[in-house]
Amino acid sequence: MSTSLKIAGSNLEHVQTHNRRVVLDAIRRAGALTRAEVARRTHLTAQTVNNIVSALHDTGLVSAGAPNRGGRGQPSIPYSIDPEGAWSLGFHVDHRSISGAVVDFTGRIRGHKRIPADQPSPKQAADALARMAGPLLRRAGAVESRILGAGLAVPVRFNAGSITSAGPTTLPGWDEGDAADMIEAALGMAVLIENDAVAAAIGERLNGLGREIDSYVYLFMNDGLGAGIMIEGQPWRGTGRNAGEIGHMIVVPDGRPCPCGNHGCLERYVSLSAVYESLGIAPPDATPEFIAHLETSAPGRLDAWVKDAAPRLAQAIGILESAFDPQTVILGGVAPKSVLERLVAALALPVSVGSRASRTLPRVMLGRTGPEAPLLGAASLPIFDEVSPRFDVLLKNG
Ligand SMILES: [Zn+2]
């Protein structure tokens, strides 16, 4: 979709990318800001802010509100993100489902669809995503020339820039051929691929607790357990792009065997797979929906799992706090909210650097974006890619 990049390409090409992101980010987080307020918050010069805001306004990425009268001097105009200034598609593929959402420029989901799947291959995912994309965009009224692209969150790891399916809870088959190429061809637009935990951490940054919190570790619980590490508003991906693979941190020496080859890995205790195992259920019952249903229909069925999982998770959180000294640790994922709440309530956290007396936030918080976090994060990848060189892409075409 060659038209898709015109928004930022033609009119904004002279504006320094980094400053543009800083301005957009400030406006996005505040809701609406005048030029003077942008300058104050960003420490950019008034002239730079004027240029950037004018360019953003000309291209329809921000809209001008009613001038604030009163006070002395010229009335000042508040600018806010124009929701329909740009659009993107977010997809989340996991072991059991394929989901798609169309997201506007404020990061709000304007339509979504989810279909069940069983360990979908890249080909199956590509076909399903291509079928979803058109209707999602049409129903939301997205203008084609303003579509920035698509992002895909998927439980995979990376090896020298390519997807690898190595690892027990990654999706099988995604390292055969070029999944990104296949999906780009099916959709007819650029697709950015991201690990689901990192995508969820970005989604929470865009539309959840991350709006007010810059540095956090986001624990993403699905079949496995991963972490998205957000440091000062930017995801930390690591040299091999696998930072946050905490599911295979050993928390119980000589503990339960893990398909990765070790014993006592964290996700053998803290993950939906561990819940299913504890309940003795297998597909087709082993789904987040079934667990949510159990929570209300058969109270107490999860108690043994919570009792077993909480101390392992508490230990891991202590380690993560010591390693990253985050403002807080956020727990989210496709696991039902009621399950995550019970897990947090059962945590007895060890003493760590996180126990500081001066803290204003709890050490552990529940994510606000819920199971939609990876979808939101995936959709935000092309948006942030337009405005930040540091939200760099993993597998972008040319
Ligand atoms: Zn393992």
PDB file of C-alpha atoms in Angstrom, residues 24-269:
ATOM      1  CA  LEU A  24       2.925  13.946  19.385  1.00  0.00           C
ATOM      2  CA  ASP A  25       3.623  11.984  22.523  1.00  0.00           C
ATOM      3  CA  ALA A  26       3.165  15.073  24.719  1.00  0.00           C
ATOM      4  CA  ILE A  27      -0.125  15.973  23.027  1.00  0.00           C
ATOM      5  CA  ARG A  28      -1.358  12.397  23.108  1.00  0.00           C
ATOM      6  CA  ARG A  29      -0.687  11.977  26.790  1.00  0.00           C
ATOM      7  CA  ALA A  30      -2.091  15.333  27.835  1.00  0.00           C
ATOM      8  CA  GLY A  31      -5.175  15.137  25.609  1.00  0.00           C
ATOM      9  CA  ALA A  32      -4.845  18.734  24.393  1.00  0.00           C
ATOM     10  CA  LEU A  33      -1.998  21.253  24.587  1.00  0.00           C
ATOM     11  CA  THR A  34      -1.323  24.730  23.267  1.00  0.00           C
ATOM     12  CA  ARG A  35       1.958  25.397  21.480  1.00  0.00           C
ATOM     13  CA  ALA A  36       3.307  27.153  24.567  1.00  0.00           C
ATOM     14  CA  GLU A  37       2.381  24.179  26.727  1.00  0.00           C
ATOM     15  CA  VAL A  38       4.036  21.785  24.283  1.00  0.00           C
ATOM     16  CA  ALA A  39       7.212  23.873  24.406  1.00  0.00           C
ATOM     17  CA  ARG A  40       7.180  23.887  28.216  1.00  0.00           C
ATOM     18  CA  ARG A  41       6.674  20.154  28.490  1.00  0.00           C
ATOM     19  CA  THR A  42       9.093  19.103  25.782  1.00  0.00           C
ATOM     20  CA  HIS A  43      11.858  21.670  26.344  1.00  0.00           C
ATOM     21  CA  LEU A  44      11.859  22.305  22.602  1.00  0.00           C
ATOM     22  CA  THR A  45      12.168  25.868  21.346  1.00  0.00           C
ATOM     23  CA  ALA A  46       9.006  27.778  20.498  1.00  0.00           C
ATOM     24  CA  GLN A  47      10.072  27.921  16.853  1.00  0.00           C
ATOM     25  CA  THR A  48      10.615  24.165  16.642  1.00  0.00           C
ATOM     26  CA  VAL A  49       7.257  23.512  18.282  1.00  0.00           C
ATOM     27  CA  ASN A  50       5.550  25.959  15.906  1.00  0.00           C
ATOM     28  CA  ASN A  51       7.002  24.212  12.882  1.00  0.00           C
ATOM     29  CA  ILE A  52       6.123  20.747  14.080  1.00  0.00           C
ATOM     30  CA  VAL A  53       2.592  21.602  15.221  1.00  0.00           C
ATOM     31  CA  SER A  54       1.896  23.421  11.944  1.00  0.00           C
ATOM     32  CA  ALA A  55       3.084  20.425   9.946  1.00  0.00           C
ATOM     33  CA  LEU A  56       1.062  18.017  12.095  1.00  0.00           C
ATOM     34  CA  HIS A  57      -1.994  20.220  11.681  1.00  0.00           C
ATOM     35  CA  ASP A  58      -1.527  20.572   7.905  1.00  0.00           C
ATOM     36  CA  THR A  59      -1.359  16.826   7.505  1.00  0.00           C
ATOM     37  CA  GLY A  60      -4.402  16.264   9.692  1.00  0.00           C
ATOM     38  CA  LEU A  61      -2.621  14.382  12.442  1.00  0.00           C
ATOM     39  CA  VAL A  62      -3.644  16.933  15.076  1.00  0.00           C
ATOM     40  CA  SER A  63      -6.712  19.135  15.137  1.00  0.00           C
ATOM     41  CA  ALA A  64      -7.152  22.623  16.566  1.00  0.00           C
ATOM     42  CA  GLY A  65      -9.677  23.291  19.310  1.00  0.00           C
ATOM     43  CA  ALA A  66     -11.495  26.519  20.173  1.00  0.00           C
ATOM     44  CA  PRO A  67      -9.063  29.314  21.103  1.00  0.00           C
ATOM     45  CA  ASN A  68      -8.674  29.986  24.834  1.00  0.00           C
ATOM     46  CA  ARG A  69      -9.601  33.622  25.346  1.00  0.00           C
ATOM     47  CA  GLY A  70      -9.052  35.457  28.561  1.00  0.00           C
ATOM     48  CA  GLY A  71      -5.655  36.270  29.854  1.00  0.00           C
ATOM     49  CA  ARG A  72      -3.443  38.652  28.007  1.00  0.00           C
ATOM     50  CA  GLY A  73      -1.936  38.447  24.590  1.00  0.00           C
ATOM     51  CA  GLN A  74      -3.134  36.383  21.669  1.00  0.00           C
ATOM     52  CA  PRO A  75      -5.684  33.656  22.277  1.00  0.00           C
ATOM     53  CA  SER A  76      -3.997  30.287  22.418  1.00  0.00           C
ATOM     54  CA  ILE A  77      -5.253  27.288  20.502  1.00  0.00           C
ATOM     55  CA  PRO A  78      -5.243  23.832  22.083  1.00  0.00           C
ATOM     56  CA  TYR A  79      -4.217  20.993  19.782  1.00  0.00           C
ATOM     57  CA  SER A  80      -5.242  17.396  20.185  1.00  0.00           C
ATOM     58  CA  ILE A  81      -4.608  14.181  18.306  1.00  0.00           C
ATOM     59  CA  ASP A  82      -7.080  13.863  15.438  1.00  0.00           C
ATOM     60  CA  PRO A  83      -8.528  10.377  15.966  1.00  0.00           C
ATOM     61  CA  GLU A  84      -9.087   9.921  12.242  1.00  0.00           C
ATOM     62  CA  GLY A  85      -5.749  11.412  11.244  1.00  0.00           C
ATOM     63  CA  ALA A  86      -4.239   7.961  10.931  1.00  0.00           C
ATOM     64  CA  TRP A  87      -5.303   4.377  11.329  1.00  0.00           C
ATOM     65  CA  SER A  88      -3.619   1.091  11.873  1.00  0.00           C
ATOM     66  CA  LEU A  89      -4.480  -2.545  12.146  1.00  0.00           C
ATOM     67  CA  GLY A  90      -3.424  -4.698  15.061  1.00  0.00           C
ATOM     68  CA  PHE A  91      -3.450  -8.458  15.061  1.00  0.00           C
ATOM     69  CA  HIS A  92      -2.821 -10.983  17.779  1.00  0.00           C
ATOM     70  CA  VAL A  93      -2.235 -14.615  16.937  1.00  0.00           C
ATOM     71  CA  ASP A  94      -1.800 -17.126  19.723  1.00  0.00           C
ATOM     72  CA  HIS A  95      -2.196 -20.835  20.284  1.00  0.00           C
ATOM     73  CA  ARG A  96      -5.980 -20.708  20.324  1.00  0.00           C
ATOM     74  CA  SER A  97      -7.191 -17.668  18.455  1.00  0.00           C
ATOM     75  CA  ILE A  98      -6.632 -15.051  15.777  1.00  0.00           C
ATOM     76  CA  SER A  99      -7.773 -11.530  16.615  1.00  0.00           C
ATOM     77  CA  GLY A 100      -7.788  -8.311  14.666  1.00  0.00           C
ATOM     78  CA  ALA A 101      -8.591  -4.715  15.539  1.00  0.00           C
ATOM     79  CA  VAL A 102      -8.668  -1.401  13.773  1.00  0.00           C
ATOM     80  CA  VAL A 103      -7.277   1.379  15.904  1.00  0.00           C
ATOM     81  CA  ASP A 104      -7.515   5.125  15.387  1.00  0.00           C
ATOM     82  CA  PHE A 105      -4.697   7.597  15.906  1.00  0.00           C
ATOM     83  CA  THR A 106      -5.578   8.090  19.573  1.00  0.00           C
ATOM     84  CA  GLY A 107      -5.060   4.367  20.062  1.00  0.00           C
ATOM     85  CA  ARG A 108      -8.737   3.588  20.546  1.00  0.00           C
ATOM     86  CA  ILE A 109     -10.037   0.295  19.195  1.00  0.00           C
ATOM     87  CA  ARG A 110     -12.740   1.121  16.647  1.00  0.00           C
ATOM     88  CA  GLY A 111     -13.664  -2.413  15.722  1.00  0.00           C
ATOM     89  CA  HIS A 112     -12.398  -5.893  16.438  1.00  0.00           C
ATOM     90  CA  LYS A 113     -12.921  -9.532  15.584  1.00  0.00           C
ATOM     91  CA  ARG A 114     -11.708 -12.769  17.110  1.00  0.00           C
ATOM     92  CA  ILE A 115     -11.896 -16.247  15.668  1.00  0.00           C
ATOM     93  CA  PRO A 116     -10.894 -19.491  17.365  1.00  0.00           C
ATOM     94  CA  ALA A 117      -7.893 -21.321  15.926  1.00  0.00           C
ATOM     95  CA  ASP A 118      -5.694 -24.229  16.858  1.00  0.00           C
ATOM     96  CA  GLN A 119      -1.949 -23.486  16.747  1.00  0.00           C
ATOM     97  CA  PRO A 120      -2.371 -21.452  13.543  1.00  0.00           C
ATOM     98  CA  SER A 121       0.452 -21.558  11.020  1.00  0.00           C
ATOM     99  CA  PRO A 122       1.648 -18.356   9.311  1.00  0.00           C
ATOM    100  CA  LYS A 123      -0.327 -19.373   6.204  1.00  0.00           C
ATOM    101  CA  GLN A 124      -3.533 -19.891   8.188  1.00  0.00           C
ATOM    102  CA  ALA A 125      -2.964 -16.647  10.043  1.00  0.00           C
ATOM    103  CA  ALA A 126      -2.227 -14.743   6.813  1.00  0.00           C
ATOM    104  CA  ASP A 127      -5.467 -15.974   5.210  1.00  0.00           C
ATOM    105  CA  ALA A 128      -7.540 -15.117   8.287  1.00  0.00           C
ATOM    106  CA  LEU A 129      -5.951 -11.680   8.712  1.00  0.00           C
ATOM    107  CA  ALA A 130      -6.515 -10.852   5.046  1.00  0.00           C
ATOM    108  CA  ARG A 131     -10.203 -11.771   5.407  1.00  0.00           C
ATOM    109  CA  MET A 132     -10.548  -9.629   8.546  1.00  0.00           C
ATOM    110  CA  ALA A 133      -8.699  -6.527   7.413  1.00  0.00           C
ATOM    111  CA  GLY A 134     -11.047  -5.162   4.747  1.00  0.00           C
ATOM    112  CA  PRO A 135     -14.307  -5.394   6.725  1.00  0.00           C
ATOM    113  CA  LEU A 136     -12.656  -4.000   9.883  1.00  0.00           C
ATOM    114  CA  LEU A 137     -11.328  -0.949   8.030  1.00  0.00           C
ATOM    115  CA  ARG A 138     -14.540  -0.393   6.086  1.00  0.00           C
ATOM    116  CA  ARG A 139     -16.804  -0.608   9.119  1.00  0.00           C
ATOM    117  CA  ALA A 140     -14.630   1.857  11.039  1.00  0.00           C
ATOM    118  CA  GLY A 141     -14.657   4.253   8.095  1.00  0.00           C
ATOM    119  CA  ALA A 142     -10.863   4.340   7.837  1.00  0.00           C
ATOM    120  CA  VAL A 143      -9.607   6.317   4.838  1.00  0.00           C
ATOM    121  CA  GLU A 144      -7.196   4.130   2.893  1.00  0.00           C
ATOM    122  CA  SER A 145      -4.569   6.815   2.350  1.00  0.00           C
ATOM    123  CA  ARG A 146      -4.359   7.279   6.109  1.00  0.00           C
ATOM    124  CA  ILE A 147      -3.662   3.670   7.015  1.00  0.00           C
ATOM    125  CA  LEU A 148      -0.153   3.477   8.403  1.00  0.00           C
ATOM    126  CA  GLY A 149       0.171  -0.280   8.295  1.00  0.00           C
ATOM    127  CA  ALA A 150      -0.348  -3.255  10.551  1.00  0.00           C
ATOM    128  CA  GLY A 151       1.292  -4.790  13.566  1.00  0.00           C
ATOM    129  CA  LEU A 152       1.174  -8.410  14.615  1.00  0.00           C
ATOM    130  CA  ALA A 153       1.732  -9.709  18.132  1.00  0.00           C
ATOM    131  CA  VAL A 154       2.618 -13.364  18.265  1.00  0.00           C
ATOM    132  CA  PRO A 155       4.231 -15.660  20.845  1.00  0.00           C
ATOM    133  CA  VAL A 156       7.561 -16.177  19.118  1.00  0.00           C
ATOM    134  CA  ARG A 157      11.184 -15.528  19.851  1.00  0.00           C
ATOM    135  CA  PHE A 158      13.782 -14.076  17.545  1.00  0.00           C
ATOM    136  CA  ASN A 159      17.080 -15.376  16.304  1.00  0.00           C
ATOM    137  CA  ALA A 160      19.394 -13.003  14.448  1.00  0.00           C
ATOM    138  CA  GLY A 161      16.432 -10.911  13.351  1.00  0.00           C
ATOM    139  CA  SER A 162      14.334 -13.855  12.177  1.00  0.00           C
ATOM    140  CA  ILE A 163      11.468 -15.541  13.918  1.00  0.00           C
ATOM    141  CA  THR A 164      12.263 -18.770  15.659  1.00  0.00           C
ATOM    142  CA  SER A 165       9.744 -21.222  17.001  1.00  0.00           C
ATOM    143  CA  ALA A 166      12.290 -22.656  19.406  1.00  0.00           C
ATOM    144  CA  GLY A 167      10.883 -22.742  22.906  1.00  0.00           C
ATOM    145  CA  PRO A 168       8.054 -24.671  24.487  1.00  0.00           C
ATOM    146  CA  THR A 169       5.289 -22.078  24.392  1.00  0.00           C
ATOM    147  CA  THR A 170       6.136 -20.361  21.129  1.00  0.00           C
ATOM    148  CA  LEU A 171       3.894 -21.048  18.145  1.00  0.00           C
ATOM    149  CA  PRO A 172       5.185 -23.915  16.014  1.00  0.00           C
ATOM    150  CA  GLY A 173       5.903 -23.444  12.312  1.00  0.00           C
ATOM    151  CA  TRP A 174       6.563 -19.727  12.381  1.00  0.00           C
ATOM    152  CA  ASP A 175      10.230 -20.115  11.498  1.00  0.00           C
ATOM    153  CA  GLU A 176       9.522 -21.882   8.215  1.00  0.00           C
ATOM    154  CA  GLY A 177       9.692 -19.540   5.244  1.00  0.00           C
ATOM    155  CA  ASP A 178       9.220 -15.886   5.913  1.00  0.00           C
ATOM    156  CA  ALA A 179       6.075 -15.371   7.966  1.00  0.00           C
ATOM    157  CA  ALA A 180       6.348 -11.598   7.729  1.00  0.00           C
ATOM    158  CA  ASP A 181       6.575 -11.666   3.913  1.00  0.00           C
ATOM    159  CA  MET A 182       3.624 -14.021   3.675  1.00  0.00           C
ATOM    160  CA  ILE A 183       1.430 -11.855   5.892  1.00  0.00           C
ATOM    161  CA  GLU A 184       2.498  -8.623   4.167  1.00  0.00           C
ATOM    162  CA  ALA A 185       1.620 -10.149   0.797  1.00  0.00           C
ATOM    163  CA  ALA A 186      -1.780 -11.307   2.045  1.00  0.00           C
ATOM    164  CA  LEU A 187      -2.622  -7.914   3.576  1.00  0.00           C
ATOM    165  CA  GLY A 188      -1.010  -5.756   0.921  1.00  0.00           C
ATOM    166  CA  MET A 189       0.637  -3.534   3.507  1.00  0.00           C
ATOM    167  CA  ALA A 190       3.693  -3.336   5.724  1.00  0.00           C
ATOM    168  CA  VAL A 191       3.443  -5.515   8.823  1.00  0.00           C
ATOM    169  CA  LEU A 192       5.551  -5.155  11.940  1.00  0.00           C
ATOM    170  CA  ILE A 193       5.921  -8.309  13.999  1.00  0.00           C
ATOM    171  CA  GLU A 194       6.497  -8.238  17.718  1.00  0.00           C
ATOM    172  CA  ASN A 195       6.625 -10.690  20.555  1.00  0.00           C
ATOM    173  CA  ASP A 196       3.242 -10.644  22.329  1.00  0.00           C
ATOM    174  CA  ALA A 197       4.557  -9.616  25.744  1.00  0.00           C
ATOM    175  CA  VAL A 198       6.450  -6.639  24.311  1.00  0.00           C
ATOM    176  CA  ALA A 199       3.403  -5.675  22.230  1.00  0.00           C
ATOM    177  CA  ALA A 200       1.220  -5.840  25.343  1.00  0.00           C
ATOM    178  CA  ALA A 201       3.645  -3.606  27.249  1.00  0.00           C
ATOM    179  CA  ILE A 202       3.442  -1.085  24.397  1.00  0.00           C
ATOM    180  CA  GLY A 203      -0.366  -1.371  24.360  1.00  0.00           C
ATOM    181  CA  GLU A 204      -0.440  -0.589  28.062  1.00  0.00           C
ATOM    182  CA  ARG A 205       1.832   2.391  27.392  1.00  0.00           C
ATOM    183  CA  LEU A 206      -0.525   3.709  24.746  1.00  0.00           C
ATOM    184  CA  ASN A 207      -3.831   3.296  26.490  1.00  0.00           C
ATOM    185  CA  GLY A 208      -3.416   1.973  29.997  1.00  0.00           C
ATOM    186  CA  LEU A 209      -1.359   2.541  33.119  1.00  0.00           C
ATOM    187  CA  GLY A 210       1.647   3.413  30.957  1.00  0.00           C
ATOM    188  CA  ARG A 211       0.131   6.787  30.167  1.00  0.00           C
ATOM    189  CA  GLU A 212       1.222   7.874  33.636  1.00  0.00           C
ATOM    190  CA  ILE A 213       4.003   5.384  34.332  1.00  0.00           C
ATOM    191  CA  ASP A 214       7.216   5.471  32.294  1.00  0.00           C
ATOM    192  CA  SER A 215       9.189   2.520  33.643  1.00  0.00           C
ATOM    193  CA  TYR A 216       7.549  -0.795  34.318  1.00  0.00           C
ATOM    194  CA  VAL A 217       7.871  -4.502  33.795  1.00  0.00           C
ATOM    195  CA  TYR A 218       4.727  -5.873  32.163  1.00  0.00           C
ATOM    196  CA  LEU A 219       4.107  -9.542  32.886  1.00  0.00           C
ATOM    197  CA  PHE A 220       2.050 -11.111  30.136  1.00  0.00           C
ATOM    198  CA  MET A 221       0.342 -14.331  31.089  1.00  0.00           C
ATOM    199  CA  ASN A 222      -0.983 -16.585  28.360  1.00  0.00           C
ATOM    200  CA  ASP A 223      -0.056 -20.207  27.714  1.00  0.00           C
ATOM    201  CA  GLY A 224       3.415 -19.152  28.791  1.00  0.00           C
ATOM    202  CA  LEU A 225       4.695 -16.157  30.732  1.00  0.00           C
ATOM    203  CA  GLY A 226       6.700 -13.349  29.189  1.00  0.00           C
ATOM    204  CA  ALA A 227       7.668  -9.835  30.143  1.00  0.00           C
ATOM    205  CA  GLY A 228       7.734  -6.562  28.255  1.00  0.00           C
ATOM    206  CA  ILE A 229      10.309  -4.281  29.837  1.00  0.00           C
ATOM    207  CA  MET A 230       9.484  -0.603  29.444  1.00  0.00           C
ATOM    208  CA  ILE A 231      12.237   1.790  30.425  1.00  0.00           C
ATOM    209  CA  GLU A 232      11.487   5.498  30.326  1.00  0.00           C
ATOM    210  CA  GLY A 233       8.737   4.984  27.768  1.00  0.00           C
ATOM    211  CA  GLN A 234      10.715   2.748  25.425  1.00  0.00           C
ATOM    212  CA  PRO A 235      10.632  -1.044  25.266  1.00  0.00           C
ATOM    213  CA  TRP A 236      13.915  -2.733  26.069  1.00  0.00           C
ATOM    214  CA  ARG A 237      14.260  -5.651  23.669  1.00  0.00           C
ATOM    215  CA  GLY A 238      17.767  -6.885  24.373  1.00  0.00           C
ATOM    216  CA  THR A 239      20.598  -7.654  21.971  1.00  0.00           C
ATOM    217  CA  GLY A 240      18.909 -10.747  20.547  1.00  0.00           C
ATOM    218  CA  ARG A 241      15.409  -9.216  20.805  1.00  0.00           C
ATOM    219  CA  ASN A 242      14.466 -11.779  23.405  1.00  0.00           C
ATOM    220  CA  ALA A 243      14.650  -9.702  26.578  1.00  0.00           C
ATOM    221  CA  GLY A 244      11.812 -10.593  28.904  1.00  0.00           C
ATOM    222  CA  GLU A 245      11.800 -14.353  28.309  1.00  0.00           C
ATOM    223  CA  ILE A 246      11.293 -14.726  32.018  1.00  0.00           C
ATOM    224  CA  GLY A 247       9.079 -17.795  31.721  1.00  0.00           C
ATOM    225  CA  HIS A 248      12.238 -19.882  31.747  1.00  0.00           C
ATOM    226  CA  MET A 249      13.827 -18.295  34.757  1.00  0.00           C
ATOM    227  CA  ILE A 250      14.394 -21.156  37.182  1.00  0.00           C
ATOM    228  CA  VAL A 251      12.438 -20.538  40.368  1.00  0.00           C
ATOM    229  CA  VAL A 252      12.378 -24.074  41.758  1.00  0.00           C
ATOM    230  CA  PRO A 253      15.728 -25.899  41.559  1.00  0.00           C
ATOM    231  CA  ASP A 254      15.072 -29.473  40.430  1.00  0.00           C
ATOM    232  CA  GLY A 255      11.404 -28.532  40.028  1.00  0.00           C
ATOM    233  CA  ARG A 256       8.955 -29.555  37.342  1.00  0.00           C
ATOM    234  CA  PRO A 257      10.545 -30.521  34.025  1.00  0.00           C
ATOM    235  CA  CYS A 258      10.108 -27.953  31.274  1.00  0.00           C
ATOM    236  CA  PRO A 259      10.132 -28.621  27.513  1.00  0.00           C
ATOM    237  CA  CYS A 260      13.029 -26.132  27.296  1.00  0.00           C
ATOM    238  CA  GLY A 261      15.252 -28.742  28.961  1.00  0.00           C
ATOM    239  CA  ASN A 262      15.511 -27.136  32.396  1.00  0.00           C
ATOM    240  CA  HIS A 263      13.660 -27.978  35.576  1.00  0.00           C
ATOM    241  CA  GLY A 264      11.610 -25.579  37.668  1.00  0.00           C
ATOM    242  CA  CYS A 265      10.976 -22.832  35.109  1.00  0.00           C
ATOM    243  CA  LEU A 266       8.647 -20.039  36.231  1.00  0.00           C
ATOM    244  CA  GLU A 267       6.025 -20.671  33.556  1.00  0.00           C
ATOM    245  CA  ARG A 268       5.648 -24.277  34.643  1.00  0.00           C
ATOM    246  CA  TYR A 269       3.978 -22.731  37.720  1.00  0.00           C
TER     247      TYR A 269
END
